[in-house]
PDB file of C-alpha atoms and ligand atoms in Angstrom:
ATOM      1  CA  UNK D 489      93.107 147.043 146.079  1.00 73.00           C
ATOM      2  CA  UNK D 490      89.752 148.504 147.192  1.00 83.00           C
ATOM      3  CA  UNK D 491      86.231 146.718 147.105  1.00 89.00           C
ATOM      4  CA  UNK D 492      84.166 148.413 144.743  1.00 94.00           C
ATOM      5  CA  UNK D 493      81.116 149.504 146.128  1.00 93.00           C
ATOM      6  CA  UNK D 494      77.473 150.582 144.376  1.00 93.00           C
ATOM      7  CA  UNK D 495      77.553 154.477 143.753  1.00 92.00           C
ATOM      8  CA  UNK D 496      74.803 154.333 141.198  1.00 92.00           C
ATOM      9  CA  UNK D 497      71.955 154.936 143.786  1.00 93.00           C
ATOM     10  CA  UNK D 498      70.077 158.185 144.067  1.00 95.00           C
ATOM     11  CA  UNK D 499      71.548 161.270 146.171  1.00 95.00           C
ATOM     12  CA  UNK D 500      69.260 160.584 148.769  1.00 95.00           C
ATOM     13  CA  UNK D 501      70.519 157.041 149.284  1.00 96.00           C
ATOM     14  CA  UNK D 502      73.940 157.746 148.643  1.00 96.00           C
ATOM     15  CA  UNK D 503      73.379 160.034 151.514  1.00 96.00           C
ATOM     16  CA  UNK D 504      72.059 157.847 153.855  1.00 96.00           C
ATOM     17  CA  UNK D 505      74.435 155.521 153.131  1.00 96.00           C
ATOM     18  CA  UNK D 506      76.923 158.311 154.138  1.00 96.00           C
ATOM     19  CA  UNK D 507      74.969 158.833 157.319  1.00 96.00           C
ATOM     20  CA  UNK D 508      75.005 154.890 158.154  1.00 96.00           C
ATOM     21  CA  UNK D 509      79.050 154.765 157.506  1.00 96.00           C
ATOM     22  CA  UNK D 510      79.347 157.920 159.706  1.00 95.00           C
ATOM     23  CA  UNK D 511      77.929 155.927 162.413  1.00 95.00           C
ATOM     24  CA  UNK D 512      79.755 153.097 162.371  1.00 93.00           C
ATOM     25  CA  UNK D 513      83.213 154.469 161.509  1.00 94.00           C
ATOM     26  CA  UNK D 514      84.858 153.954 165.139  1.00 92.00           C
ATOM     27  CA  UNK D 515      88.967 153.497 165.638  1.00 95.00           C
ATOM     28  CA  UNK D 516      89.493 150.662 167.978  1.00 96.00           C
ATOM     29  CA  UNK D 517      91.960 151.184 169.843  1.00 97.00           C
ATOM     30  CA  UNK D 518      93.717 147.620 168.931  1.00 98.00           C
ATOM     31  CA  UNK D 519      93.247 148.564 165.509  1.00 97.00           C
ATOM     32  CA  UNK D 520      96.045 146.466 163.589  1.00 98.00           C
ATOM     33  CA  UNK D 521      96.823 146.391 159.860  1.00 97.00           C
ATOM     34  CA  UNK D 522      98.041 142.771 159.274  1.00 97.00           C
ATOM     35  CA  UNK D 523      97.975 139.641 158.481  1.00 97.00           C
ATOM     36  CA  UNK D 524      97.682 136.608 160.710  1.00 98.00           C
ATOM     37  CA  UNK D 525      99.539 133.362 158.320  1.00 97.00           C
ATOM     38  CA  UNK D 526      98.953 129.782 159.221  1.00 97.00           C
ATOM     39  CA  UNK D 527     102.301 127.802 158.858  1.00 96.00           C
ATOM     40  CA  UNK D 528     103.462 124.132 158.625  1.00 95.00           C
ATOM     41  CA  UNK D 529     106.951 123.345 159.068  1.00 94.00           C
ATOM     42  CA  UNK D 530     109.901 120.691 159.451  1.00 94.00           C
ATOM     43  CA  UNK D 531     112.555 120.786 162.294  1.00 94.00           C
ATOM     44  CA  UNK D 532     115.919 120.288 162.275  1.00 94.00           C
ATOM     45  CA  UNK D 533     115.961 116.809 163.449  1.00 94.00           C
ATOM     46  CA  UNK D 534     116.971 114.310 160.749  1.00 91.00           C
ATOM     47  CA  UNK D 535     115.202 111.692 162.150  1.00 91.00           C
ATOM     48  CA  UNK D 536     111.647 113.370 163.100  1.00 93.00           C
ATOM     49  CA  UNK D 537     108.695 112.238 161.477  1.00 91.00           C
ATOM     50  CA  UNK D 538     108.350 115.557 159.678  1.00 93.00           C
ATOM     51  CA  UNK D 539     111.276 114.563 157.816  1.00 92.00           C
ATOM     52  CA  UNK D 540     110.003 111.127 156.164  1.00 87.00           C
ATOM     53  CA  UNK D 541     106.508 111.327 155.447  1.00 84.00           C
ATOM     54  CA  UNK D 542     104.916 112.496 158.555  1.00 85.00           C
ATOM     55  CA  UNK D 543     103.033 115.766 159.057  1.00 91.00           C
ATOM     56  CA  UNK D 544     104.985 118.506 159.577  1.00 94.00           C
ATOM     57  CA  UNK D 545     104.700 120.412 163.299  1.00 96.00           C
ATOM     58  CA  UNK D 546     102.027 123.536 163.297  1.00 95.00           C
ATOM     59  CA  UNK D 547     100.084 124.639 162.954  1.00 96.00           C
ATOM     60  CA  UNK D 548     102.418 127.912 163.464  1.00 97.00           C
ATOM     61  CA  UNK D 549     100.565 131.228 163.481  1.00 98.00           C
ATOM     62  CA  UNK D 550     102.754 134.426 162.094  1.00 98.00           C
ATOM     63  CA  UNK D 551     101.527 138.046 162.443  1.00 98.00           C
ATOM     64  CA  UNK D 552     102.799 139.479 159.160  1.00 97.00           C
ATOM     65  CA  UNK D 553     102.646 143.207 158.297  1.00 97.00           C
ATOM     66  CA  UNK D 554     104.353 144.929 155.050  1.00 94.00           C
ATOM     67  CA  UNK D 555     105.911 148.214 155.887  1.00 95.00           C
ATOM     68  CA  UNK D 556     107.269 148.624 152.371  1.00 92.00           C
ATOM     69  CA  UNK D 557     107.715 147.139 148.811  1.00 91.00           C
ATOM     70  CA  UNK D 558     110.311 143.984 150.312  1.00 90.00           C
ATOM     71  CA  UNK D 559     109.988 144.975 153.830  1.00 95.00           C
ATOM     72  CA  UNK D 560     107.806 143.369 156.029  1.00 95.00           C
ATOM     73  CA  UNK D 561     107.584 142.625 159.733  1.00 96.00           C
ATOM     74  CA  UNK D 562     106.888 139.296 160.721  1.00 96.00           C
ATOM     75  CA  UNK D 563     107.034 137.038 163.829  1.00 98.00           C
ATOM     76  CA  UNK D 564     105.703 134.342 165.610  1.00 98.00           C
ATOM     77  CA  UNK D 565     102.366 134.363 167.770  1.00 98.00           C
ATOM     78  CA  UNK D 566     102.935 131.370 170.619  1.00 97.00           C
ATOM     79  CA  UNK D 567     100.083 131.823 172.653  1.00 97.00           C
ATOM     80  CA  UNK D 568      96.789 131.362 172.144  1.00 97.00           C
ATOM     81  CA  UNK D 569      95.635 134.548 173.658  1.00 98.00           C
ATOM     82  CA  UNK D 570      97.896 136.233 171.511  1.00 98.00           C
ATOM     83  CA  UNK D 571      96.298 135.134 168.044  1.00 98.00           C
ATOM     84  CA  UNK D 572      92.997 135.863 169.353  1.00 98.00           C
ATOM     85  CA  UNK D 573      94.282 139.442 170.378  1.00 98.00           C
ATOM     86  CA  UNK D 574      95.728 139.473 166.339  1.00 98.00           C
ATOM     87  CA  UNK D 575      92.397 138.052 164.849  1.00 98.00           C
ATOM     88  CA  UNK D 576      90.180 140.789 166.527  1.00 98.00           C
ATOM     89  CA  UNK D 577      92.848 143.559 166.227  1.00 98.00           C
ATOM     90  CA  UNK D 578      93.168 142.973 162.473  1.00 98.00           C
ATOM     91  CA  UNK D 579      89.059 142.579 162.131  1.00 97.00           C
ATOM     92  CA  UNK D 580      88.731 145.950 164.116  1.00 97.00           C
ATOM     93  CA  UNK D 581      91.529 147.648 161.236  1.00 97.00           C
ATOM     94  CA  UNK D 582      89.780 145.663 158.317  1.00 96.00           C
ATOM     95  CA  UNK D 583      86.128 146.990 159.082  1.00 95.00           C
ATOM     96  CA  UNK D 584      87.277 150.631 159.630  1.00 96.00           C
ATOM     97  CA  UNK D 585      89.032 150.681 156.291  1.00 96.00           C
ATOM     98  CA  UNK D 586      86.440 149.245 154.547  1.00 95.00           C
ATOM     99  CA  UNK D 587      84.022 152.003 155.955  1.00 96.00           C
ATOM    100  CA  UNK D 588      86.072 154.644 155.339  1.00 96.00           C
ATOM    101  CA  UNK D 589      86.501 153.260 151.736  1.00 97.00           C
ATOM    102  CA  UNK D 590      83.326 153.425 150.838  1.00 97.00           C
ATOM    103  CA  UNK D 591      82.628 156.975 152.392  1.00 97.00           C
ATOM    104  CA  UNK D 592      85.691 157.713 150.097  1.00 97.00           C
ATOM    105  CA  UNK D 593      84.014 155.627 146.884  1.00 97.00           C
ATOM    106  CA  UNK D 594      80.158 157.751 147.707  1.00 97.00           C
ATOM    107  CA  UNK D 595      82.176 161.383 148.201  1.00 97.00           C
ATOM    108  CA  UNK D 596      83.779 160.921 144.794  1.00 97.00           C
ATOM    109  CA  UNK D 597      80.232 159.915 142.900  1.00 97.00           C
ATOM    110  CA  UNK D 598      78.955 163.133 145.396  1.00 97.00           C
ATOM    111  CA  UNK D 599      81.472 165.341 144.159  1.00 98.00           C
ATOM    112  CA  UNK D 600      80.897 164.043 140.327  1.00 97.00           C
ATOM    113  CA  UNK D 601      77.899 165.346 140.559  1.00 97.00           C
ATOM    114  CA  UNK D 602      78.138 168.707 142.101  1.00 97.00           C
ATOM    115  CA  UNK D 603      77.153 167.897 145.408  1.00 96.00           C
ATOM    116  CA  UNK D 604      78.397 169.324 148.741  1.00 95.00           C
ATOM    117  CA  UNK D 605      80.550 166.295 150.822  1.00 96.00           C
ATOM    118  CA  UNK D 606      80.609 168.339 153.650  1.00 89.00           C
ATOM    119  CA  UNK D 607      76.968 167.845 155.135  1.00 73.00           C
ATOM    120  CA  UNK D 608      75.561 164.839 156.044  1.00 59.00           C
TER     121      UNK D 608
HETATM  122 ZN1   ZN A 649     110.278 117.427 163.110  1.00 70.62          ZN
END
């Protein structure tokens, strides 16, 4: 679901906005579109703590991405390194498509009102 963002500015701003988005629209190239999951979990040892009252072992840090409606590609992120490499990857992916969302939101108002998209 997209963020809905102000279109009810004048041209000019809307235009400037455009100009501003244009700028900062860069594809990292760790650019990742997924989610990092925190998890808490039991093991399989009857007599562990996790098993009577004690806190379950994690946290666990899962790199989920869905592919499809029921498919999804998930597994586990052991190192440290590696969820840092996930949180910045998916924050590089996030901010593009939210850019390119609302250069997508300010075209459509453009194009509502006769205006050309393809000049800046
Ligand atoms: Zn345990």
């Amino acid at each position: 679901m997209a963020r809905i963002h102000n279109t009810a500015k004048s041209t000019l701003a809307l235009r400037q906005r455009k100009r501003f988005l244009l700028s900062q629209l860069k594809v990292y190239p760790d650019s990742l579109r997924a989610s990092l999951v925190e998890r808490f979990s039991r093991c399989g040892k009857p007599n562990c703590r996790c098993h009577h009252r004690g806190d379950k072992h994690g946290p666990f840090y899962y790199l989920t991405q869905c592919l499809a409606l029921g498919k999804v590609n998930k597994f586990l992120l052991k190192e440290d390194a590696q969820q840092q490499t996930a949180r910045s990857a998916i924050q590089h992916y996030r901010q593009f498509q939210e850019h390119l969302e609302e250069l997508s939101q300010i075209n459509a108002q453009l194009l509502r009102r006769g205006e050309p998209l393809d000049n800046d």
